[in-house]
PDB file of C-alpha atoms in Angstrom:
ATOM      1  CA  MET A  29     275.470  -3.265  25.457  1.00  0.00           C
ATOM      2  CA  LYS A  30     276.341  -2.617  21.840  1.00  0.00           C
ATOM      3  CA  LYS A  31     273.842  -3.537  19.125  1.00  0.00           C
ATOM      4  CA  ALA A  32     276.456  -5.790  17.477  1.00  0.00           C
ATOM      5  CA  THR A  33     276.858  -7.719  20.738  1.00  0.00           C
ATOM      6  CA  ALA A  34     273.091  -8.055  21.146  1.00  0.00           C
ATOM      7  CA  ASN A  35     272.922  -9.493  17.621  1.00  0.00           C
ATOM      8  CA  LEU A  36     275.566 -12.057  18.618  1.00  0.00           C
ATOM      9  CA  PHE A  37     273.542 -12.994  21.716  1.00  0.00           C
ATOM     10  CA  ASP A  38     270.446 -13.482  19.569  1.00  0.00           C
ATOM     11  CA  ASN A  39     272.314 -16.185  17.677  1.00  0.00           C
ATOM     12  CA  PHE A  40     274.570 -17.486  20.452  1.00  0.00           C
ATOM     13  CA  PRO A  41     272.735 -17.040  23.786  1.00  0.00           C
ATOM     14  CA  ASN A  42     275.048 -19.574  25.469  1.00  0.00           C
ATOM     15  CA  LEU A  43     277.970 -17.143  25.088  1.00  0.00           C
ATOM     16  CA  GLU A  44     276.606 -14.375  27.316  1.00  0.00           C
ATOM     17  CA  ASP A  45     278.530 -15.524  30.408  1.00  0.00           C
ATOM     18  CA  TYR A  46     281.798 -15.275  28.482  1.00  0.00           C
ATOM     19  CA  ILE A  47     281.081 -11.781  27.269  1.00  0.00           C
ATOM     20  CA  LEU A  48     279.228  -9.858  29.969  1.00  0.00           C
ATOM     21  CA  GLU A  49     281.998 -10.051  32.547  1.00  0.00           C
ATOM     22  CA  ASN A  50     284.884  -7.661  31.984  1.00  0.00           C
ATOM     23  CA  GLU A  51     287.364 -10.268  33.087  1.00  0.00           C
ATOM     24  CA  LYS A  52     289.734 -12.438  31.131  1.00  0.00           C
ATOM     25  CA  ILE A  53     288.200 -15.725  30.100  1.00  0.00           C
ATOM     26  CA  THR A  54     289.721 -18.469  32.205  1.00  0.00           C
ATOM     27  CA  ASP A  55     287.756 -21.556  31.211  1.00  0.00           C
ATOM     28  CA  ALA A  56     286.668 -21.652  27.599  1.00  0.00           C
ATOM     29  CA  SER A  57     287.338 -25.359  27.219  1.00  0.00           C
ATOM     30  CA  LYS A  58     283.637 -26.061  26.658  1.00  0.00           C
ATOM     31  CA  LEU A  59     283.529 -23.754  23.636  1.00  0.00           C
ATOM     32  CA  THR A  60     284.177 -24.710  20.027  1.00  0.00           C
ATOM     33  CA  GLN A  61     286.733 -22.735  18.007  1.00  0.00           C
ATOM     34  CA  HIS A  62     283.796 -21.094  16.235  1.00  0.00           C
ATOM     35  CA  GLU A  63     282.265 -19.994  19.570  1.00  0.00           C
ATOM     36  CA  LYS A  64     285.634 -18.771  20.867  1.00  0.00           C
ATOM     37  CA  ALA A  65     285.964 -16.559  17.790  1.00  0.00           C
ATOM     38  CA  MET A  66     282.468 -15.135  18.373  1.00  0.00           C
ATOM     39  CA  VAL A  67     283.317 -14.479  22.035  1.00  0.00           C
ATOM     40  CA  GLY A  68     286.483 -12.689  20.918  1.00  0.00           C
ATOM     41  CA  LEU A  69     284.493 -10.575  18.493  1.00  0.00           C
ATOM     42  CA  ALA A  70     281.919  -9.634  21.140  1.00  0.00           C
ATOM     43  CA  ARG A  71     284.645  -8.804  23.668  1.00  0.00           C
ATOM     44  CA  PHE A  72     286.194  -6.537  21.032  1.00  0.00           C
ATOM     45  CA  PHE A  73     282.833  -4.745  20.747  1.00  0.00           C
ATOM     46  CA  GLU A  74     282.260  -4.448  24.496  1.00  0.00           C
ATOM     47  CA  PHE A  75     285.731  -4.061  26.019  1.00  0.00           C
ATOM     48  CA  ASN A  76     287.952  -3.025  23.093  1.00  0.00           C
ATOM     49  CA  GLU A  77     289.991  -6.201  23.502  1.00  0.00           C
ATOM     50  CA  ALA A  78     292.263  -6.986  20.585  1.00  0.00           C
ATOM     51  CA  PHE A  79     290.675  -9.148  17.908  1.00  0.00           C
ATOM     52  CA  ASP A  80     292.519 -10.661  14.964  1.00  0.00           C
ATOM     53  CA  LEU A  81     290.364 -10.643  11.831  1.00  0.00           C
ATOM     54  CA  ASN A  82     292.263 -13.675  10.588  1.00  0.00           C
ATOM     55  CA  GLN A  83     290.556 -15.546  13.415  1.00  0.00           C
ATOM     56  CA  LEU A  84     287.253 -15.074  11.586  1.00  0.00           C
ATOM     57  CA  PHE A  85     288.525 -16.836   8.511  1.00  0.00           C
ATOM     58  CA  ARG A  86     290.445 -19.544  10.370  1.00  0.00           C
ATOM     59  CA  GLU A  87     287.951 -20.480  13.078  1.00  0.00           C
ATOM     60  CA  VAL A  88     284.459 -19.321  12.148  1.00  0.00           C
ATOM     61  CA  ASP A  89     282.190 -21.645  10.192  1.00  0.00           C
ATOM     62  CA  PRO A  90     282.195 -20.237   6.620  1.00  0.00           C
ATOM     63  CA  GLU A  91     278.396 -19.903   6.677  1.00  0.00           C
ATOM     64  CA  TRP A  92     278.708 -17.491   9.640  1.00  0.00           C
ATOM     65  CA  ILE A  93     281.411 -15.231   8.167  1.00  0.00           C
ATOM     66  CA  PRO A  94     278.898 -12.866   6.464  1.00  0.00           C
ATOM     67  CA  PHE A  95     277.040 -12.562   9.790  1.00  0.00           C
ATOM     68  CA  ALA A  96     280.280 -11.733  11.631  1.00  0.00           C
ATOM     69  CA  LEU A  97     281.253  -9.150   9.010  1.00  0.00           C
ATOM     70  CA  GLU A  98     277.789  -7.594   9.253  1.00  0.00           C
ATOM     71  CA  GLN A  99     278.293  -7.250  13.026  1.00  0.00           C
ATOM     72  CA  LEU A 100     281.602  -5.484  12.406  1.00  0.00           C
ATOM     73  CA  ARG A 101     279.769  -3.089  10.096  1.00  0.00           C
ATOM     74  CA  THR A 102     277.079  -2.585  12.755  1.00  0.00           C
ATOM     75  CA  TYR A 103     279.727  -1.865  15.376  1.00  0.00           C
ATOM     76  CA  PHE A 104     281.594   0.720  13.309  1.00  0.00           C
ATOM     77  CA  TYR A 105     278.585   2.433  11.737  1.00  0.00           C
ATOM     78  CA  GLU A 106     275.938   2.212  14.472  1.00  0.00           C
ATOM     79  CA  ASP A 107     277.567   1.459  17.833  1.00  0.00           C
ATOM     80  CA  THR A 108     280.463   3.904  17.654  1.00  0.00           C
ATOM     81  CA  TYR A 109     281.326   7.218  16.096  1.00  0.00           C
ATOM     82  CA  LEU A 110     284.530   5.847  14.606  1.00  0.00           C
ATOM     83  CA  THR A 111     283.124   5.931  11.084  1.00  0.00           C
ATOM     84  CA  LYS A 112     281.609   9.276  10.237  1.00  0.00           C
ATOM     85  CA  LYS A 113     280.662   8.581   6.645  1.00  0.00           C
ATOM     86  CA  GLN A 114     277.207   7.435   5.678  1.00  0.00           C
ATOM     87  CA  LYS A 115     276.924   3.694   6.052  1.00  0.00           C
ATOM     88  CA  PRO A 116     277.287   1.781   2.803  1.00  0.00           C
ATOM     89  CA  LEU A 117     274.152   0.749   0.987  1.00  0.00           C
ATOM     90  CA  MET A 118     273.874  -3.025   0.916  1.00  0.00           C
ATOM     91  CA  ILE A 119     271.184  -4.445  -1.311  1.00  0.00           C
ATOM     92  CA  LYS A 120     270.909  -8.175  -0.666  1.00  0.00           C
ATOM     93  CA  ASP A 121     267.912  -8.739  -2.925  1.00  0.00           C
ATOM     94  CA  SER A 122     267.257  -6.688  -6.061  1.00  0.00           C
ATOM     95  CA  ALA A 123     263.517  -6.872  -5.261  1.00  0.00           C
ATOM     96  CA  ASP A 124     264.245  -4.553  -2.308  1.00  0.00           C
ATOM     97  CA  LEU A 125     265.104  -1.709  -4.688  1.00  0.00           C
ATOM     98  CA  LEU A 126     262.142  -0.092  -6.467  1.00  0.00           C
ATOM     99  CA  ASN A 127     262.154   1.993  -9.621  1.00  0.00           C
ATOM    100  CA  GLN A 128     259.266   4.377 -10.358  1.00  0.00           C
ATOM    101  CA  THR A 129     257.111   1.659 -11.910  1.00  0.00           C
ATOM    102  CA  ALA A 130     257.651  -0.766  -9.021  1.00  0.00           C
ATOM    103  CA  PHE A 131     256.961   2.041  -6.521  1.00  0.00           C
ATOM    104  CA  ALA A 132     253.653   2.756  -8.306  1.00  0.00           C
ATOM    105  CA  GLU A 133     252.742  -0.950  -8.325  1.00  0.00           C
ATOM    106  CA  LEU A 134     253.439  -1.209  -4.601  1.00  0.00           C
ATOM    107  CA  MET A 135     251.284   1.830  -3.938  1.00  0.00           C
ATOM    108  CA  ASN A 136     248.464   0.392  -6.089  1.00  0.00           C
ATOM    109  CA  ALA A 137     248.626  -2.828  -4.070  1.00  0.00           C
ATOM    110  CA  HIS A 138     247.803  -0.655  -1.033  1.00  0.00           C
ATOM    111  CA  GLY A 139     244.817   1.080  -2.605  1.00  0.00           C
ATOM    112  CA  PHE A 140     246.455   4.058  -4.276  1.00  0.00           C
ATOM    113  CA  ASN A 141     245.894   5.005  -7.914  1.00  0.00           C
ATOM    114  CA  MET A 142     249.416   5.535  -9.238  1.00  0.00           C
ATOM    115  CA  ASP A 143     251.494   4.942 -12.333  1.00  0.00           C
ATOM    116  CA  SER A 144     255.118   5.718 -13.136  1.00  0.00           C
ATOM    117  CA  LYS A 145     254.206   9.163 -14.567  1.00  0.00           C
ATOM    118  CA  LYS A 146     252.418  10.130 -11.350  1.00  0.00           C
ATOM    119  CA  ILE A 147     255.382   8.866  -9.311  1.00  0.00           C
ATOM    120  CA  HIS A 148     257.674  11.004 -11.473  1.00  0.00           C
ATOM    121  CA  MET A 149     255.535  14.121 -10.870  1.00  0.00           C
ATOM    122  CA  GLN A 150     255.145  13.444  -7.134  1.00  0.00           C
ATOM    123  CA  ARG A 151     258.931  13.052  -6.868  1.00  0.00           C
ATOM    124  CA  LYS A 152     259.580  16.307  -8.766  1.00  0.00           C
ATOM    125  CA  ARG A 153     257.126  18.105  -6.457  1.00  0.00           C
ATOM    126  CA  GLY A 154     258.903  16.749  -3.392  1.00  0.00           C
ATOM    127  CA  LYS A 155     255.923  14.727  -2.203  1.00  0.00           C
ATOM    128  CA  LEU A 156     257.740  11.362  -2.107  1.00  0.00           C
ATOM    129  CA  PRO A 157     260.597  10.341   0.162  1.00  0.00           C
ATOM    130  CA  LYS A 158     264.015  11.187  -1.215  1.00  0.00           C
ATOM    131  CA  GLU A 159     265.212   8.438  -3.501  1.00  0.00           C
ATOM    132  CA  THR A 160     267.826   6.093  -2.070  1.00  0.00           C
ATOM    133  CA  LEU A 161     269.984   6.365  -5.162  1.00  0.00           C
ATOM    134  CA  VAL A 162     269.925   7.593  -8.729  1.00  0.00           C
ATOM    135  CA  ILE A 163     271.464   5.514 -11.508  1.00  0.00           C
ATOM    136  CA  SER A 164     271.782   7.121 -14.951  1.00  0.00           C
ATOM    137  CA  GLY A 165     269.167   9.685 -13.948  1.00  0.00           C
ATOM    138  CA  HIS A 166     266.646   7.075 -12.789  1.00  0.00           C
ATOM    139  CA  PRO A 167     265.550   7.184  -9.128  1.00  0.00           C
ATOM    140  CA  TYR A 168     265.340   4.080  -6.933  1.00  0.00           C
ATOM    141  CA  TRP A 169     263.930   3.647  -3.430  1.00  0.00           C
ATOM    142  CA  LEU A 170     264.462   0.957  -0.849  1.00  0.00           C
ATOM    143  CA  LYS A 171     261.277  -1.065  -0.552  1.00  0.00           C
ATOM    144  CA  GLU A 172     261.171  -0.525   3.236  1.00  0.00           C
ATOM    145  CA  GLU A 173     261.330   3.248   2.712  1.00  0.00           C
ATOM    146  CA  ALA A 174     258.465   3.071   0.204  1.00  0.00           C
ATOM    147  CA  GLU A 175     256.443   0.928   2.626  1.00  0.00           C
ATOM    148  CA  ARG A 176     256.977   3.480   5.424  1.00  0.00           C
ATOM    149  CA  TYR A 177     255.798   6.224   3.097  1.00  0.00           C
ATOM    150  CA  ILE A 178     252.719   4.210   2.106  1.00  0.00           C
ATOM    151  CA  ALA A 179     251.862   3.457   5.737  1.00  0.00           C
ATOM    152  CA  ALA A 180     252.155   7.121   6.674  1.00  0.00           C
ATOM    153  CA  ASN A 181     249.953   8.174   3.740  1.00  0.00           C
ATOM    154  CA  GLN A 182     247.455   5.311   3.697  1.00  0.00           C
ATOM    155  CA  LYS A 183     244.483   7.618   4.394  1.00  0.00           C
ATOM    156  CA  THR A 184     245.420  10.304   1.865  1.00  0.00           C
ATOM    157  CA  ASP A 185     245.701   9.098  -1.733  1.00  0.00           C
ATOM    158  CA  THR A 186     248.120  11.492  -3.444  1.00  0.00           C
TER     159      THR A 186
END
């Protein structure tokens, strides 16, 4: 089962019977238009059945459109090899992106003794994870990447 389909099941467990069988759906009368669109999307993921993207915008509840688009991204970037480029960076909350000062503050909250100058030197020496992106020469890390680094180095204060 594709990860995108599993994500759909997490939110729509009642749709599994319509998706797991590689047969044409004969009785979908109990489903809403929204659910039918989600079934169509999942069947596209699992069985390569045709799916009209317009169906998302016509039949899916507008609050669920970002979720459906995220599942399309998951399908193309994680479930298949159809997209060979690096997956796009999506920052949903600016607090999830740390500059050197924020990285140092996060480390200090976990018992390290850091400041932005030490972060700068550790980065130059290759002792920090590679920055997620650099904007105008300033490095930024995803918070989850910094947290993984902190967890792995909790015992050894750099």
